[in-house]
Tab-separated table of N, CA and C in Angstrom:
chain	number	residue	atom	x	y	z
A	218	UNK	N	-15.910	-54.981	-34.088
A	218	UNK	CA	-16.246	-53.588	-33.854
A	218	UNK	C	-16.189	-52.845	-35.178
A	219	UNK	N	-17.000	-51.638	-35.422
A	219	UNK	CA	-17.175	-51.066	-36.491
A	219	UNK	C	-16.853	-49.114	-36.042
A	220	UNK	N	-16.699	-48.475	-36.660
A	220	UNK	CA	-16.564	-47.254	-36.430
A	220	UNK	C	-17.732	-46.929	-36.602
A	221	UNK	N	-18.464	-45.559	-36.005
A	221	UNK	CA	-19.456	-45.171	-35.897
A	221	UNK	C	-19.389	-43.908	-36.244
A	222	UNK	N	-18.116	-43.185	-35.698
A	222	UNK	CA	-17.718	-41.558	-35.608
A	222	UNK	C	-16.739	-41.393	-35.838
A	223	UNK	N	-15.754	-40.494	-36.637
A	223	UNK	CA	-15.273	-40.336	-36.053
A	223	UNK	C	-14.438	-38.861	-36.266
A	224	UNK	N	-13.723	-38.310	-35.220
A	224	UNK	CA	-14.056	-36.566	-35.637
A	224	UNK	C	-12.780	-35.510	-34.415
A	225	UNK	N	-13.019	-34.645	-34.941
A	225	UNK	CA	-11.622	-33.786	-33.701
A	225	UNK	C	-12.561	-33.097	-33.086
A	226	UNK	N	-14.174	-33.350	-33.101
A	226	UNK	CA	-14.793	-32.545	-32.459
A	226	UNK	C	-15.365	-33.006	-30.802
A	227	UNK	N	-14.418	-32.783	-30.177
A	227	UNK	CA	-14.613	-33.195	-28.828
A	227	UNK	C	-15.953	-32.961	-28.388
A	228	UNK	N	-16.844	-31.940	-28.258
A	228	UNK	CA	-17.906	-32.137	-27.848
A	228	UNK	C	-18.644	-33.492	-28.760
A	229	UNK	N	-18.410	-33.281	-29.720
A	229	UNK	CA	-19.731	-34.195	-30.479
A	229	UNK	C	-19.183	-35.614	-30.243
A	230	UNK	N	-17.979	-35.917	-29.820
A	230	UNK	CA	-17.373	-36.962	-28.817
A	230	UNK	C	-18.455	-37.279	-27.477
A	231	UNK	N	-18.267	-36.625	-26.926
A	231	UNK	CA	-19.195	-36.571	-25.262
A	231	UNK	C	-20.475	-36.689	-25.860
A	232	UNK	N	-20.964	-36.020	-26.454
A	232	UNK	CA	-22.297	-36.275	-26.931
A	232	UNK	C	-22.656	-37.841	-27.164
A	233	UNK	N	-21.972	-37.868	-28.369
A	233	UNK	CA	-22.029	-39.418	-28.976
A	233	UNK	C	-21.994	-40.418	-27.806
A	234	UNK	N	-21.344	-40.138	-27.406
A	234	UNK	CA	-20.409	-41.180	-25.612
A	234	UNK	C	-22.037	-40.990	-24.988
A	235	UNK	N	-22.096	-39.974	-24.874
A	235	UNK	CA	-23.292	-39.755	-23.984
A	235	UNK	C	-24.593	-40.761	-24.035
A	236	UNK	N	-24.955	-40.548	-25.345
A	236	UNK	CA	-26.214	-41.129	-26.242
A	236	UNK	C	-26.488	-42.852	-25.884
A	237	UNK	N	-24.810	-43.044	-26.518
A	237	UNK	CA	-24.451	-44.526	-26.507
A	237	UNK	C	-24.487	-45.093	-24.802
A	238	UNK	N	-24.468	-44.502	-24.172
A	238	UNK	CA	-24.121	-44.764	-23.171
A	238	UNK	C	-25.616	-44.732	-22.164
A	239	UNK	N	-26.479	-43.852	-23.066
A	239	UNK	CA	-27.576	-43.535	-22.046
A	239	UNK	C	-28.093	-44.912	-22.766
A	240	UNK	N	-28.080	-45.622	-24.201
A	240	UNK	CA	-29.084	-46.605	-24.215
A	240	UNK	C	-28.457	-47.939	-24.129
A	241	UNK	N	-27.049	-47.820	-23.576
A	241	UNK	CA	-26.662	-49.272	-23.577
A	241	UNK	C	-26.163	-49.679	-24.378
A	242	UNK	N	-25.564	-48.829	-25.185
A	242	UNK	CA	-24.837	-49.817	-26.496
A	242	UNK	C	-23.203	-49.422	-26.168
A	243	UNK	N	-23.107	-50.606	-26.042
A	243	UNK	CA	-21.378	-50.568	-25.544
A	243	UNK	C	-20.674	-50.138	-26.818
A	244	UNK	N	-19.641	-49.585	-26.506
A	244	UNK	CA	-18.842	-48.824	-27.520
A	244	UNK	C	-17.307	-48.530	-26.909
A	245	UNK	N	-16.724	-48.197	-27.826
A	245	UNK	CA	-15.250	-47.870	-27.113
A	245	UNK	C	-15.106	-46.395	-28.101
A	246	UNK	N	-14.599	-45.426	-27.126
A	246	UNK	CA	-13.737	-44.391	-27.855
A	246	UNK	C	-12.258	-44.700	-27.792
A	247	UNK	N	-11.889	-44.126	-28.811
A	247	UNK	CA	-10.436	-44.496	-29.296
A	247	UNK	C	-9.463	-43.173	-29.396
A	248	UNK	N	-8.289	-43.099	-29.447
A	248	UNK	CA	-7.390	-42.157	-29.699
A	248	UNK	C	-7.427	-41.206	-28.842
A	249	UNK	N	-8.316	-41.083	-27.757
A	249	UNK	CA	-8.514	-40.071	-26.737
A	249	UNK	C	-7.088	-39.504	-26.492
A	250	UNK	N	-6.497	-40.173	-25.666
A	250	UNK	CA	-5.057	-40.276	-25.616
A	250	UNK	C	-3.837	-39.733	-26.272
A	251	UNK	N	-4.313	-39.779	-27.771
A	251	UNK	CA	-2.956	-39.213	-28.769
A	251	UNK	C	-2.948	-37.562	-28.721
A	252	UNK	N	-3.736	-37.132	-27.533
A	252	UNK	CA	-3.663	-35.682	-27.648
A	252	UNK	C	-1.623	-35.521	-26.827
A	253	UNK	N	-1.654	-36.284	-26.147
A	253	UNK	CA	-0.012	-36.012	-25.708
A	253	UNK	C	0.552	-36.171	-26.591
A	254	UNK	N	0.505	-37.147	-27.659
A	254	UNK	CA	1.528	-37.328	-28.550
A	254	UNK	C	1.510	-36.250	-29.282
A	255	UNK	N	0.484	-35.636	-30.310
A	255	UNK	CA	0.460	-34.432	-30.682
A	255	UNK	C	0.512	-33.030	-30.086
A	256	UNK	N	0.589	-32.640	-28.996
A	256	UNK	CA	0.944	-31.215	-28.480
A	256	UNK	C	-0.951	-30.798	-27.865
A	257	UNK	N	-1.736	-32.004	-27.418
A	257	UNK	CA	-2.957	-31.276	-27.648
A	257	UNK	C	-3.306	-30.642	-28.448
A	258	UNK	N	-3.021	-30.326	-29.487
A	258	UNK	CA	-3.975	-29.451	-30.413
A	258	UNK	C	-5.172	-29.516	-31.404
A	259	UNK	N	-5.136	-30.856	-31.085
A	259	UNK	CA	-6.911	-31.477	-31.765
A	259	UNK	C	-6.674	-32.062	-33.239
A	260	UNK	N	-5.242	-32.338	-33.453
A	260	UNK	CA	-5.010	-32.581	-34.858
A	260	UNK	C	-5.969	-34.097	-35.497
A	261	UNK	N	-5.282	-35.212	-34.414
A	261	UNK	CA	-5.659	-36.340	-34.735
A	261	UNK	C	-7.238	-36.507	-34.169
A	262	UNK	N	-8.004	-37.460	-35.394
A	262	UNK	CA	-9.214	-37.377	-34.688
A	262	UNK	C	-9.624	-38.372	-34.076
A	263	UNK	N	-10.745	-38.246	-33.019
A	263	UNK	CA	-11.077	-39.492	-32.150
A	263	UNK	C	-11.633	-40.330	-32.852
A	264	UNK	N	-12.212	-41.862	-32.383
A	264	UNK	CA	-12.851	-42.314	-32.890
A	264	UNK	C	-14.163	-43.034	-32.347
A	265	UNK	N	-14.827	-43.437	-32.265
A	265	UNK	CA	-15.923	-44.467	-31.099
A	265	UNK	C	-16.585	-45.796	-32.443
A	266	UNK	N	-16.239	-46.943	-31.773
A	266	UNK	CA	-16.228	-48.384	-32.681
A	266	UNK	C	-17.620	-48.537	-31.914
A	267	UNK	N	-18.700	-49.405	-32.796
A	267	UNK	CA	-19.626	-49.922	-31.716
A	267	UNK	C	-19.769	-51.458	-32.574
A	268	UNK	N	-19.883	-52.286	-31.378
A	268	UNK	CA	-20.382	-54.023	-31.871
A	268	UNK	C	-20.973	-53.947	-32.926
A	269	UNK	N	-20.872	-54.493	-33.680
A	269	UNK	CA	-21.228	-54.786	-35.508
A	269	UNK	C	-22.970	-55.338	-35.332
A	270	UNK	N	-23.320	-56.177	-34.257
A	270	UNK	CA	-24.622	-56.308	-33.884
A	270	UNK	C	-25.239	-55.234	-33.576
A	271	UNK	N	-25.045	-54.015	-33.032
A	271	UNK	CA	-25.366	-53.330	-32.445
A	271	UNK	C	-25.180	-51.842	-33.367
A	272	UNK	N	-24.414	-51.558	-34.464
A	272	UNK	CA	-23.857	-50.930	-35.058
A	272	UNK	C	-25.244	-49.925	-36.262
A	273	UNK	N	-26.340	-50.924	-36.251
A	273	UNK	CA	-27.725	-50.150	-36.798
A	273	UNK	C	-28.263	-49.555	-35.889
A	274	UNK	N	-28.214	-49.929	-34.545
A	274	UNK	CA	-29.317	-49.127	-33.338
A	274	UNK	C	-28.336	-48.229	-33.277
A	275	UNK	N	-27.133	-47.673	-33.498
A	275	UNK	CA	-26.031	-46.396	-32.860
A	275	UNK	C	-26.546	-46.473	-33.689
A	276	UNK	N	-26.622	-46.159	-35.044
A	276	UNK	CA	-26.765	-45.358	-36.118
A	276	UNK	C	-28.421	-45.050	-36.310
A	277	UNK	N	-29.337	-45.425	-35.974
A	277	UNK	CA	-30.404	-44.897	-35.735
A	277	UNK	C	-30.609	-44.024	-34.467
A	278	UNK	N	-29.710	-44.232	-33.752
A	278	UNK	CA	-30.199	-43.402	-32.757
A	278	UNK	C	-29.135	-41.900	-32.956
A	279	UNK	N	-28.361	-41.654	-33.516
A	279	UNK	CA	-27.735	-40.842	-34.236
A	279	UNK	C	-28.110	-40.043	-35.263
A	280	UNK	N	-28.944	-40.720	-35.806
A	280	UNK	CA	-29.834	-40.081	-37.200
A	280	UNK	C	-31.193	-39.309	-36.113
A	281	UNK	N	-31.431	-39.762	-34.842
A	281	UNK	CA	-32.865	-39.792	-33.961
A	281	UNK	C	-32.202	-38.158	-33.469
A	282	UNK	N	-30.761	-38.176	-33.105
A	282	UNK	CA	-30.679	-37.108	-32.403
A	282	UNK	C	-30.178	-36.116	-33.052
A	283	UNK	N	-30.064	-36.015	-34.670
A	283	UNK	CA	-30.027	-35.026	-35.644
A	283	UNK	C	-28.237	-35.043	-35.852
A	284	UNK	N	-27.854	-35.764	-35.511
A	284	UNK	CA	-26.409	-35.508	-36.394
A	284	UNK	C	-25.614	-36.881	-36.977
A	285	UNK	N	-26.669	-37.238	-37.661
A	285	UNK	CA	-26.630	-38.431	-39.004
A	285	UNK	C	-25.089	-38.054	-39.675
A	286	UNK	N	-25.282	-36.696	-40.365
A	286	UNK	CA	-24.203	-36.176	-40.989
A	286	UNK	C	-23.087	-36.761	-40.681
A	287	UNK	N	-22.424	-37.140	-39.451
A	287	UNK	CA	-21.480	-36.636	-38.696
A	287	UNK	C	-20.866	-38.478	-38.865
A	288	UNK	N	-21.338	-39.303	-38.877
A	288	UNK	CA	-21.663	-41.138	-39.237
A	288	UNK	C	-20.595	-41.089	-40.285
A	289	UNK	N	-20.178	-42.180	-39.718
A	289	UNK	CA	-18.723	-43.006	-40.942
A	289	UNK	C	-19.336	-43.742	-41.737
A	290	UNK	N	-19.222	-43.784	-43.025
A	290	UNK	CA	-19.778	-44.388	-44.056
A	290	UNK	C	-19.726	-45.968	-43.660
A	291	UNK	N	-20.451	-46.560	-43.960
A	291	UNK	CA	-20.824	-47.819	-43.297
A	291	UNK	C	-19.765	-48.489	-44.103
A	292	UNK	N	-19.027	-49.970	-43.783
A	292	UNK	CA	-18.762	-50.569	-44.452
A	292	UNK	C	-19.040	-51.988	-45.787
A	293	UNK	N	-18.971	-51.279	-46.474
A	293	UNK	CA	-19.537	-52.341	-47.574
A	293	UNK	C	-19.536	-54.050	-48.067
């Protein structure tokens, strides 16, 4: 698995979730959860991993729906 996103911005969470989800590319979000440990307050940020096979079609289809920006630097 590779990171794809990752961010304290809960909507652009659901979004992303959304996207991935409308074309089939399995993915996991991560850290959802550590909002108890921190007090809810959005400190820690989420994350969403997608299959390393699969890890160019999330990222084209991310760049497709205008928030490229938002993409974890690929790993080298």
């Amino acid at each position: 698995m590779e990171e794809l996103i990752r961010t304290n911005d809960m909507v652009m969470i659901s979004f992303v979730d959304a996207l991935l989800r409308d074309a089939k590319i399995e993915h996991l979000v991560l850290d959802q959860n550590m909002s108890v440990l921190e007090g809810s307050i959005g400190v820690l940020p989420r994350r969403i991993l997608v299959d390393k096979t699969r890890i160019e079609d999330a990222r084209a289809l991310l760049a497709d729906a205008g928030v490229a920006g938002e993409l974890s630097q690929p790993k080298s």
